[in-house]
Short mmCIF file of C-alpha atoms in Angstrom, two decimals:
data_model
loop_
_atom_site.label_atom_id
_atom_site.label_comp_id
_atom_site.label_asym_id
_atom_site.label_seq_id
_atom_site.Cartn_x
_atom_site.Cartn_y
_atom_site.Cartn_z
CA UNK A 1394 -25.23 6.24 -56.48
CA UNK A 1395 -28.66 3.92 -55.48
CA UNK A 1396 -25.77 1.38 -54.10
CA UNK A 1397 -24.38 4.31 -51.76
CA UNK A 1398 -27.93 5.81 -50.65
CA UNK A 1399 -29.75 1.55 -50.13
CA UNK A 1400 -26.73 0.93 -47.67
CA UNK A 1401 -27.05 4.92 -45.69
CA UNK A 1402 -27.54 4.59 -42.25
CA UNK A 1403 -29.30 7.58 -42.76
CA UNK A 1404 -32.54 5.28 -45.03
CA UNK A 1405 -32.47 2.04 -42.22
CA UNK A 1406 -33.48 2.44 -38.35
CA UNK A 1407 -31.75 -0.65 -38.11
CA UNK A 1408 -28.73 1.11 -38.41
CA UNK A 1409 -26.71 2.94 -35.43
CA UNK A 1410 -25.82 6.40 -36.15
CA UNK A 1411 -23.00 6.44 -34.57
CA UNK A 1412 -21.86 10.50 -34.73
CA UNK A 1413 -18.28 12.52 -34.25
CA UNK A 1414 -17.38 12.33 -31.30
CA UNK A 1415 -17.70 9.00 -31.39
CA UNK A 1416 -14.74 6.86 -31.20
CA UNK A 1417 -14.51 3.58 -34.11
CA UNK A 1418 -16.31 0.67 -33.03
CA UNK A 1419 -14.02 -2.61 -31.40
CA UNK A 1420 -13.64 -5.19 -33.10
CA UNK A 1421 -13.01 -8.32 -30.76
CA UNK A 1422 -10.95 -11.01 -31.85
CA UNK A 1423 -11.52 -12.80 -28.85
CA UNK A 1424 -9.15 -13.98 -25.90
CA UNK A 1425 -7.09 -11.24 -24.70
CA UNK A 1426 -3.63 -11.90 -24.04
CA UNK A 1427 -1.78 -10.56 -20.65
CA UNK A 1428 1.72 -9.81 -22.21
CA UNK A 1429 4.35 -11.77 -21.24
CA UNK A 1430 6.31 -10.36 -18.52
CA UNK A 1431 10.36 -10.68 -19.64
CA UNK A 1432 11.53 -12.60 -15.99
CA UNK A 1433 15.19 -11.87 -15.09
CA UNK A 1434 16.92 -14.84 -16.63
CA UNK A 1435 15.51 -14.53 -19.85
CA UNK A 1436 16.39 -10.70 -19.49
CA UNK A 1437 20.04 -11.64 -18.78
CA UNK A 1438 19.68 -14.35 -21.50
CA UNK A 1439 18.42 -11.81 -24.46
CA UNK A 1440 21.45 -9.34 -23.24
CA UNK A 1441 24.29 -12.00 -23.05
CA UNK A 1442 23.39 -12.53 -26.86
CA UNK A 1443 23.20 -9.52 -28.02
CA UNK A 1444 26.60 -8.07 -26.03
CA UNK A 1445 27.86 -11.54 -27.58
CA UNK A 1446 26.28 -10.63 -31.29
CA UNK A 1447 27.87 -6.37 -30.53
CA UNK A 1448 31.44 -7.95 -29.49
CA UNK A 1449 31.52 -10.11 -32.20
CA UNK A 1450 31.53 -7.64 -34.96
CA UNK A 1451 34.05 -5.77 -33.62
CA UNK A 1452 36.93 -8.49 -35.43
CA UNK A 1453 34.93 -8.11 -38.13
CA UNK A 1454 34.80 -4.59 -38.91
CA UNK A 1455 38.60 -5.70 -38.90
CA UNK A 1456 38.34 -7.96 -41.50
CA UNK A 1457 36.12 -5.86 -43.75
CA UNK A 1458 38.65 -3.14 -43.66
CA UNK A 1459 42.05 -5.42 -44.44
CA UNK A 1460 40.51 -6.81 -46.81
CA UNK A 1461 37.79 -5.30 -48.64
CA UNK A 1462 38.80 -1.52 -51.30
CA UNK A 1463 38.70 1.28 -49.74
CA UNK A 1464 35.20 2.84 -51.19
CA UNK A 1465 33.45 0.02 -50.16
CA UNK A 1466 34.86 -1.18 -46.68
CA UNK A 1467 34.15 1.67 -45.37
CA UNK A 1468 30.59 1.91 -46.49
CA UNK A 1469 30.39 -1.65 -45.01
CA UNK A 1470 31.96 -0.62 -42.12
CA UNK A 1471 30.01 1.99 -40.78
CA UNK A 1472 27.02 -0.04 -41.61
CA UNK A 1473 29.01 -2.41 -38.88
CA UNK A 1474 30.26 0.13 -36.39
CA UNK A 1475 26.52 0.78 -36.02
CA UNK A 1476 24.84 -2.57 -36.11
CA UNK A 1477 28.10 -2.54 -33.17
CA UNK A 1478 26.96 0.41 -31.26
CA UNK A 1479 23.07 -0.99 -31.12
CA UNK A 1480 23.52 -4.11 -30.42
CA UNK A 1481 26.14 -3.42 -27.64
CA UNK A 1482 23.92 -0.49 -26.10
CA UNK A 1483 20.52 -3.10 -26.35
CA UNK A 1484 22.78 -5.76 -24.84
CA UNK A 1485 24.21 -4.57 -21.97
CA UNK A 1486 21.13 -2.75 -20.85
CA UNK A 1487 19.29 -5.24 -21.15
CA UNK A 1488 22.06 -6.88 -18.43
CA UNK A 1489 21.03 -3.92 -16.43
CA UNK A 1490 17.37 -4.29 -16.53
CA UNK A 1491 17.27 -1.20 -17.78
CA UNK A 1492 14.17 -0.08 -19.87
CA UNK A 1493 15.74 1.97 -21.84
CA UNK A 1494 16.95 -0.60 -24.00
CA UNK A 1495 14.31 -0.36 -26.25
CA UNK A 1496 15.61 2.15 -29.11
CA UNK A 1497 19.22 0.92 -29.33
CA UNK A 1498 17.06 -2.62 -29.70
CA UNK A 1499 14.49 -0.70 -32.83
CA UNK A 1500 17.58 1.17 -34.83
CA UNK A 1501 19.42 -2.46 -33.73
CA UNK A 1502 16.94 -4.53 -35.45
CA UNK A 1503 17.28 -1.81 -38.39
CA UNK A 1504 19.87 -1.73 -39.20
CA UNK A 1505 20.88 -5.97 -39.01
CA UNK A 1506 17.47 -5.72 -41.85
CA UNK A 1507 19.63 -3.71 -43.63
CA UNK A 1508 22.57 -4.69 -43.76
CA UNK A 1509 20.94 -7.86 -44.35
CA UNK A 1510 19.12 -6.74 -47.89
CA UNK A 1511 22.12 -5.61 -49.20
CA UNK A 1512 24.16 -8.56 -48.26
CA UNK A 1513 22.07 -9.86 -50.81
CA UNK A 1514 21.57 -7.19 -53.38
CA UNK A 1515 24.81 -6.70 -53.93
CA UNK A 1516 26.39 -10.90 -53.27
CA UNK A 1517 27.31 -12.02 -56.80
CA UNK A 1518 25.89 -15.47 -57.42
CA UNK A 1519 27.80 -18.47 -56.88
CA UNK A 1520 30.30 -19.02 -53.08
CA UNK A 1521 28.91 -14.23 -52.43
CA UNK A 1522 25.62 -15.56 -51.84
CA UNK A 1523 25.48 -18.86 -50.83
CA UNK A 1524 27.31 -16.80 -47.39
CA UNK A 1525 24.85 -14.09 -47.71
CA UNK A 1526 22.01 -16.39 -47.74
CA UNK A 1527 23.64 -18.09 -44.78
CA UNK A 1528 24.81 -15.29 -42.23
CA UNK A 1529 21.36 -13.20 -43.18
CA UNK A 1530 19.04 -16.95 -42.16
CA UNK A 1531 21.81 -18.27 -39.45
CA UNK A 1532 22.26 -14.46 -38.45
CA UNK A 1533 20.78 -11.30 -39.39
CA UNK A 1534 17.47 -12.24 -39.16
CA UNK A 1535 17.10 -14.30 -36.41
CA UNK A 1536 18.89 -11.28 -34.01
CA UNK A 1537 16.49 -8.19 -36.27
CA UNK A 1538 13.71 -11.24 -35.21
CA UNK A 1539 15.06 -10.42 -31.19
CA UNK A 1540 15.61 -6.82 -30.59
CA UNK A 1541 11.66 -6.17 -32.59
CA UNK A 1542 10.74 -8.06 -30.40
CA UNK A 1543 12.45 -6.55 -27.73
CA UNK A 1544 11.20 -2.83 -29.13
CA UNK A 1545 8.20 -3.97 -29.44
CA UNK A 1546 7.16 -5.84 -25.94
CA UNK A 1547 5.44 -3.34 -23.68
CA UNK A 1548 7.31 -2.05 -20.63
CA UNK A 1549 7.32 -3.70 -17.32
CA UNK A 1550 4.67 -2.35 -15.38
CA UNK A 1551 5.08 -0.97 -11.74
CA UNK A 1552 3.64 -3.04 -8.71
CA UNK A 1553 0.47 -1.25 -7.35
CA UNK A 1554 1.81 -0.10 -3.65
CA UNK A 1555 0.85 -2.59 -0.73
CA UNK A 1556 -2.27 -1.25 1.05
CA UNK A 1557 -2.97 -1.62 4.59
#
């Protein structure tokens, strides 16, 4: 209690008193970088990656449906169908330059991370776990990182009209 009284701003005149209406103090971390704007070439490349990944999942869905027991197949096929839909939607919107790619990209990131976690949690030790690790490290986590980056990137600011 004595420590609180000693450090109280009301007992030390050198401390600034902030009223409730004043916003929180901002601490500068140094130089701020301007947000990176996605170029047309970068947008096309990332859109192609997402669209290609979504298309690559389509034959995988057939493989899962044909090789897993029916109860497991329903769960995995549903999860991978949602991933494919989100990747295809985000990728095609990105290719068209549609700014609405962020929501499906965020959904794809979440679904891909979920898939990686479930694959690792349900894999038996041995080749199945090795395959799950390879898929998580080689495909699911990098794709989720790309989707998360696309989902959180600030919107491209429209150019100000030219003044004459």
